[in-house]
Coordinates of N, CA and C in Angstrom, one line a residue:
M1 N 29.3 29.5 -45.4 CA 28.8 30.7 -46.0 C 27.3 30.5 -46.2
S2 N 26.5 31.3 -45.5 CA 25.0 31.2 -45.6 C 24.5 32.4 -46.2
L3 N 23.8 32.3 -47.4 CA 23.3 33.5 -48.0 C 21.8 33.6 -47.8
I4 N 21.4 34.8 -47.6 CA 19.9 35.1 -47.4 C 19.5 36.2 -48.3
S5 N 18.2 36.3 -48.6 CA 17.7 37.4 -49.4 C 17.8 38.8 -48.7
I6 N 17.6 39.8 -49.4 CA 17.7 41.2 -48.8 C 16.5 41.4 -47.9
S7 N 15.3 40.9 -48.2 CA 14.2 41.0 -47.3 C 14.4 40.2 -46.0
E8 N 15.0 39.0 -46.1 CA 15.3 38.3 -44.9 C 16.4 39.0 -44.1
A9 N 17.4 39.6 -44.7 CA 18.4 40.4 -44.0 C 17.7 41.6 -43.3
S10 N 16.7 42.2 -43.9 CA 16.0 43.3 -43.3 C 15.3 42.8 -42.1
E11 N 14.6 41.7 -42.2 CA 13.9 41.2 -41.0 C 14.8 40.8 -39.9
L12 N 16.0 40.1 -40.2 CA 16.9 39.7 -39.2 C 17.5 40.9 -38.4
T13 N 17.9 41.9 -39.2 CA 18.6 43.0 -38.6 C 17.6 44.1 -38.0
A14 N 16.3 44.0 -38.4 CA 15.3 45.0 -38.0 C 15.7 46.3 -38.6
K15 N 16.3 46.3 -39.8 CA 16.6 47.5 -40.6 C 15.6 47.4 -41.8
S16 N 15.4 48.6 -42.4 CA 14.6 48.7 -43.6 C 15.3 48.2 -44.8
I17 N 14.6 47.8 -45.9 CA 15.2 47.3 -47.1 C 16.1 48.4 -47.7
P18 N 15.6 49.7 -47.8 CA 16.4 50.7 -48.3 C 17.7 50.9 -47.5
T19 N 17.7 50.7 -46.2 CA 18.9 50.8 -45.5 C 19.9 49.7 -45.8
I20 N 19.4 48.5 -46.1 CA 20.3 47.4 -46.5 C 20.9 47.7 -47.9
Y21 N 20.1 48.3 -48.8 CA 20.6 48.6 -50.1 C 21.6 49.8 -50.0
R22 N 21.4 50.7 -49.1 CA 22.4 51.8 -48.9 C 23.7 51.3 -48.4
H23 N 23.7 50.3 -47.5 CA 25.0 49.7 -47.0 C 25.7 48.9 -48.2
I24 N 24.9 48.3 -49.1 CA 25.5 47.6 -50.2 C 26.1 48.7 -51.1
K25 N 25.4 49.8 -51.4 CA 25.9 50.8 -52.3 C 27.2 51.5 -51.7
D26 N 27.2 51.7 -50.4 CA 28.4 52.3 -49.8 C 29.5 51.3 -49.6
G27 N 29.3 50.1 -50.0 CA 30.4 49.1 -49.9 C 30.6 48.4 -48.6
E28 N 29.7 48.7 -47.7 CA 29.8 48.1 -46.3 C 29.3 46.6 -46.3
L29 N 28.4 46.3 -47.3 CA 27.9 44.9 -47.4 C 28.2 44.5 -48.9
S30 N 28.6 43.2 -49.0 CA 28.7 42.7 -50.3 C 27.5 41.8 -50.7
Q31 N 27.2 41.8 -52.0 CA 26.0 41.1 -52.5 C 26.4 40.1 -53.6
T32 N 25.8 38.9 -53.5 CA 26.1 37.9 -54.5 C 24.7 37.4 -55.0
D33 N 24.4 37.6 -56.3 CA 23.1 37.2 -56.8 C 21.9 37.6 -56.0
N34 N 21.9 38.9 -55.6 CA 20.8 39.4 -54.7 C 20.7 38.7 -53.4
K35 N 21.8 38.2 -53.0 CA 21.9 37.5 -51.6 C 23.0 38.1 -50.8
I36 N 22.8 38.1 -49.5 CA 23.8 38.7 -48.6 C 24.3 37.6 -47.7
D37 N 25.6 37.5 -47.4 CA 26.1 36.6 -46.5 C 25.8 37.0 -45.0
V38 N 25.4 36.0 -44.3 CA 25.0 36.3 -42.9 C 26.1 36.8 -42.1
T39 N 27.3 36.3 -42.3 CA 28.5 36.7 -41.6 C 28.8 38.2 -41.8
E40 N 28.5 38.7 -43.0 CA 28.6 40.1 -43.3 C 27.6 41.0 -42.5
L41 N 26.4 40.4 -42.3 CA 25.4 41.1 -41.5 C 25.9 41.2 -40.0
L42 N 26.4 40.1 -39.6 CA 26.9 40.0 -38.2 C 28.1 41.0 -38.0
R43 N 29.0 41.1 -39.0 CA 30.1 42.0 -38.9 C 29.6 43.4 -38.9
L44 N 28.7 43.8 -39.7 CA 28.3 45.2 -39.8 C 27.3 45.6 -38.7
F45 N 26.4 44.7 -38.3 CA 25.4 45.1 -37.3 C 25.6 44.5 -35.9
G46 N 26.6 43.6 -35.8 CA 26.9 43.0 -34.5 C 26.0 42.0 -33.9
G47 N 24.9 41.8 -34.5 CA 23.9 40.8 -34.0 C 22.6 41.0 -34.6
F48 N 21.7 40.2 -34.3 CA 20.4 40.3 -34.9 C 19.4 40.6 -33.7
R49 N 18.4 41.4 -34.1 CA 17.4 41.7 -33.1 C 16.1 40.9 -33.5
P50 N 15.4 40.5 -32.5 CA 14.1 39.8 -32.9 C 13.2 40.7 -33.7
S51 N 12.5 40.1 -34.6 CA 11.5 40.8 -35.4 C 10.2 41.0 -34.6
A52 N 9.3 41.8 -35.2 CA 8.0 42.0 -34.6 C 7.2 40.6 -34.5
D53 N 7.4 39.8 -35.6 CA 6.8 38.5 -35.5 C 7.2 37.6 -34.4
Y54 N 8.5 37.7 -34.1 CA 9.1 37.0 -32.9 C 8.4 37.5 -31.6
H55 N 8.2 38.8 -31.5 CA 7.6 39.3 -30.3 C 6.1 38.9 -30.2
R56 N 5.4 38.9 -31.3 CA 4.0 38.5 -31.4 C 3.9 37.0 -31.0
E57 N 4.8 36.2 -31.6 CA 4.7 34.8 -31.2 C 5.1 34.5 -29.8
N58 N 6.0 35.3 -29.3 CA 6.4 35.1 -27.9 C 5.3 35.5 -26.9
D59 N 4.6 36.6 -27.3 CA 3.4 37.0 -26.5 C 2.3 36.0 -26.5
L60 N 2.1 35.4 -27.7 CA 1.1 34.4 -27.9 C 1.4 33.2 -27.1
L61 N 2.7 32.8 -27.1 CA 3.1 31.6 -26.3 C 2.9 31.9 -24.8
R62 N 3.2 33.1 -24.4 CA 3.1 33.4 -22.9 C 1.6 33.3 -22.5
R63 N 0.7 33.8 -23.4 CA -0.7 33.8 -23.1 C -1.2 32.3 -23.1
S64 N -0.8 31.6 -24.1 CA -1.2 30.2 -24.2 C -0.7 29.4 -23.0
N65 N 0.5 29.7 -22.5 CA 1.1 29.0 -21.3 C 0.2 29.4 -20.1
A66 N -0.2 30.6 -20.0 CA -1.0 31.0 -18.8 C -2.4 30.3 -18.9
D67 N -3.0 30.2 -20.1 CA -4.2 29.5 -20.3 C -4.1 28.0 -19.9
L68 N -3.0 27.4 -20.3 CA -2.7 26.0 -20.0 C -2.6 25.8 -18.5
K69 N -1.9 26.8 -17.8 CA -1.8 26.6 -16.4 C -3.2 26.7 -15.7
Q70 N -4.0 27.6 -16.2 CA -5.4 27.7 -15.6 C -6.2 26.4 -15.9
D71 N -6.1 25.9 -17.1 CA -6.7 24.6 -17.4 C -6.2 23.5 -16.5
K72 N -4.9 23.5 -16.3 CA -4.3 22.4 -15.5 C -4.9 22.5 -14.0
E73 N -5.0 23.8 -13.5 CA -5.5 23.9 -12.2 C -7.0 23.5 -12.1
K74 N -7.8 23.8 -13.1 CA -9.1 23.4 -13.2 C -9.2 21.8 -13.2
L75 N -8.4 21.2 -14.0 CA -8.4 19.7 -14.0 C -8.0 19.1 -12.7
Y76 N -7.1 19.8 -12.0 CA -6.7 19.3 -10.6 C -8.0 19.4 -9.7
Q77 N -8.7 20.5 -9.9 CA -9.9 20.7 -9.0 C -10.9 19.6 -9.4
I78 N -11.1 19.4 -10.7 CA -12.1 18.3 -11.1 C -11.6 17.0 -10.5
N79 N -10.4 16.7 -10.6 CA -9.8 15.4 -10.0 C -10.1 15.3 -8.5
D80 N -9.9 16.4 -7.8 CA -10.1 16.4 -6.4 C -11.6 16.2 -6.1
L81 N -12.5 16.9 -6.8 CA -13.9 16.7 -6.6 C -14.3 15.3 -6.9
L82 N -13.8 14.7 -8.0 CA -14.1 13.3 -8.3 C -13.7 12.3 -7.2
R83 N -12.5 12.6 -6.7 CA -12.0 11.7 -5.6 C -12.9 11.8 -4.4
R84 N -13.2 13.1 -4.0 CA -14.1 13.2 -2.9 C -15.5 12.6 -3.1
S85 N -16.0 12.7 -4.3 CA -17.3 12.1 -4.7 C -17.2 10.6 -4.6
N86 N -16.1 10.1 -5.1 CA -15.8 8.6 -5.1 C -15.8 8.1 -3.6
A87 N -15.1 8.9 -2.7 CA -15.1 8.5 -1.3 C -16.5 8.5 -0.7
D88 N -17.3 9.5 -1.1 CA -18.6 9.6 -0.6 C -19.5 8.5 -1.1
L89 N -19.3 8.1 -2.3 CA -20.1 7.0 -2.9 C -19.7 5.7 -2.2
K90 N -18.4 5.5 -1.9 CA -18.0 4.3 -1.2 C -18.6 4.2 0.2
Q91 N -18.7 5.3 0.9 CA -19.3 5.3 2.2 C -20.8 5.0 2.1
D92 N -21.5 5.6 1.1 CA -22.9 5.3 0.9 C -23.1 3.8 0.5
K93 N -22.2 3.3 -0.2 CA -22.3 1.9 -0.6 C -22.2 1.0 0.6
E94 N -21.2 1.3 1.5 CA -21.0 0.5 2.7 C -22.3 0.6 3.6
K95 N -22.9 1.8 3.7 CA -24.1 2.0 4.5 C -25.2 1.1 3.9
L96 N -25.4 1.1 2.6 CA -26.4 0.3 2.0 C -26.2 -1.2 2.2
Y97 N -24.9 -1.7 2.2 CA -24.6 -3.1 2.5 C -25.0 -3.4 3.9
R98 N -24.8 -2.5 4.8 CA -25.1 -2.8 6.2 C -26.6 -2.8 6.4
I99 N -27.3 -1.9 5.7 CA -28.8 -1.9 5.8 C -29.4 -3.2 5.2
I100 N -28.9 -3.6 4.1 CA -29.3 -4.9 3.4 C -29.0 -6.1 4.3
A101 N -27.8 -6.1 4.9 CA -27.4 -7.2 5.7 C -28.3 -7.3 7.0
S102 N -28.6 -6.1 7.5 CA -29.4 -6.1 8.7 C -30.9 -6.6 8.5
Q103 N -31.4 -6.4 7.2 CA -32.7 -6.8 6.9 C -32.8 -8.3 6.5
Q104 N -31.7 -8.9 6.1 CA -31.7 -10.3 5.7 C -31.4 -11.1 7.0
K105 N -32.2 -12.0 7.3 CA -32.0 -12.8 8.6 C -31.7 -14.3 8.3
W106 N -32.5 -14.8 7.4 CA -32.3 -16.3 7.2 C -32.5 -16.6 5.7
P107 N -31.8 -17.5 5.2 CA -30.6 -18.2 5.7 C -29.4 -17.4 5.6
P108 N -28.5 -17.5 6.5 CA -27.3 -16.7 6.6 C -26.4 -16.8 5.4
E109 N -26.3 -17.9 4.7 CA -25.4 -18.1 3.6 C -25.9 -17.2 2.4
Q110 N -27.1 -16.8 2.4 CA -27.6 -15.9 1.3 C -27.5 -14.4 1.7
A111 N -27.2 -14.1 2.9 CA -27.1 -12.7 3.3 C -25.9 -12.0 2.6
V112 N -26.1 -10.8 2.3 CA -25.1 -10.0 1.7 C -24.0 -9.7 2.7
P113 N -22.7 -9.9 2.4 CA -21.6 -9.7 3.4 C -21.5 -8.2 3.7
L114 N -21.1 -8.0 5.0 CA -20.9 -6.6 5.4 C -19.8 -5.9 4.8
N115 N -18.7 -6.7 4.4 CA -17.6 -6.1 3.8 C -17.8 -6.0 2.3
P116 N -17.9 -4.9 1.7 CA -18.1 -4.8 0.3 C -17.0 -5.4 -0.6
T117 N -15.8 -5.5 0.0 CA -14.7 -6.1 -0.8 C -14.9 -7.6 -1.1
E118 N -15.8 -8.2 -0.2 CA -16.0 -9.6 -0.4 C -17.0 -9.9 -1.6
V119 N -17.7 -8.9 -2.0 CA -18.7 -9.0 -3.0 C -17.9 -8.9 -4.4
R120 N -18.3 -9.8 -5.3 CA -17.7 -9.8 -6.6 C -18.1 -8.6 -7.3
K121 N -17.1 -7.8 -7.8 CA -17.4 -6.6 -8.5 C -17.4 -6.9 -10.0
P122 N -18.3 -6.2 -10.7 CA -18.4 -6.4 -12.2 C -17.2 -5.7 -12.8
N123 N -16.7 -6.2 -13.9 CA -15.6 -5.6 -14.6 C -15.9 -4.2 -15.3
K124 N -17.1 -4.0 -15.6 CA -17.5 -2.8 -16.2 C -17.8 -1.7 -15.2
I125 N -17.2 -0.5 -15.5 CA -17.3 0.6 -14.6 C -18.4 1.6 -15.2
V126 N -19.3 1.9 -14.4 CA -20.4 2.8 -14.9 C -20.2 4.2 -14.3
I127 N -20.1 5.2 -15.1 CA -19.9 6.6 -14.7 C -21.2 7.3 -14.8
D128 N -21.5 8.0 -13.7 CA -22.7 8.9 -13.7 C -22.3 10.1 -14.5
E129 N -22.8 10.2 -15.8 CA -22.4 11.3 -16.6 C -23.0 12.6 -16.1
S130 N -24.1 12.6 -15.5 CA -24.7 13.8 -15.0 C -23.8 14.4 -13.9
L131 N -23.2 13.6 -13.1 CA -22.3 14.1 -12.0 C -21.1 14.8 -12.7
T132 N -20.5 14.0 -13.6 CA -19.3 14.6 -14.3 C -19.6 15.9 -15.0
Q133 N -20.8 15.9 -15.7 CA -21.1 17.1 -16.4 C -21.4 18.3 -15.5
R134 N -22.0 18.0 -14.3 CA -22.2 19.1 -13.4 C -20.9 19.6 -12.9
L135 N -19.9 18.7 -12.6 CA -18.6 19.1 -12.1 C -17.9 20.0 -13.1
I136 N -17.9 19.6 -14.3 CA -17.2 20.3 -15.4 C -17.9 21.7 -15.6
R137 N -19.2 21.7 -15.6 CA -20.0 22.9 -15.8 C -19.6 23.9 -14.7
K138 N -19.6 23.4 -13.4 CA -19.3 24.2 -12.3 C -17.9 24.8 -12.4
L139 N -16.9 24.1 -12.8 CA -15.6 24.6 -12.8 C -15.3 25.5 -14.0
F140 N -15.8 25.1 -15.2 CA -15.4 25.8 -16.4 C -16.4 26.9 -16.9
F141 N -17.6 26.7 -16.5 CA -18.6 27.7 -17.0 C -19.3 28.4 -15.8
K142 N -18.6 29.1 -15.0 CA -19.1 29.8 -13.8 C -19.9 31.0 -14.3

């Protein structure tokens, strides 16, 4: 037996407070300490209708979901741009290695290897912030 206040009963049933009191007065609803049993409400009204707050929250959630989907799509675009940029940078790096290797002649043991994977890479990754900022600005602030 779950008891709720008259104002809560009004919200659950989408009926006005005077209507709830009228049903109590007519004997259709019983009241205990200004509380009404939920099963009585179900018996009389057959079910509960969503309140206006429910509809507002549902609309807000729908809009938020749409915004999140748009943000997700933008992040996928940023990721794609960064991957392409990374591939371009790798190609540029390989070209520079070839140029440096072609300019170094002697001694051969000091020449830079043609394969960039043979070169010891530093552990620290440096990100060009200006490139990232430009990508974000392009996608989000058109």
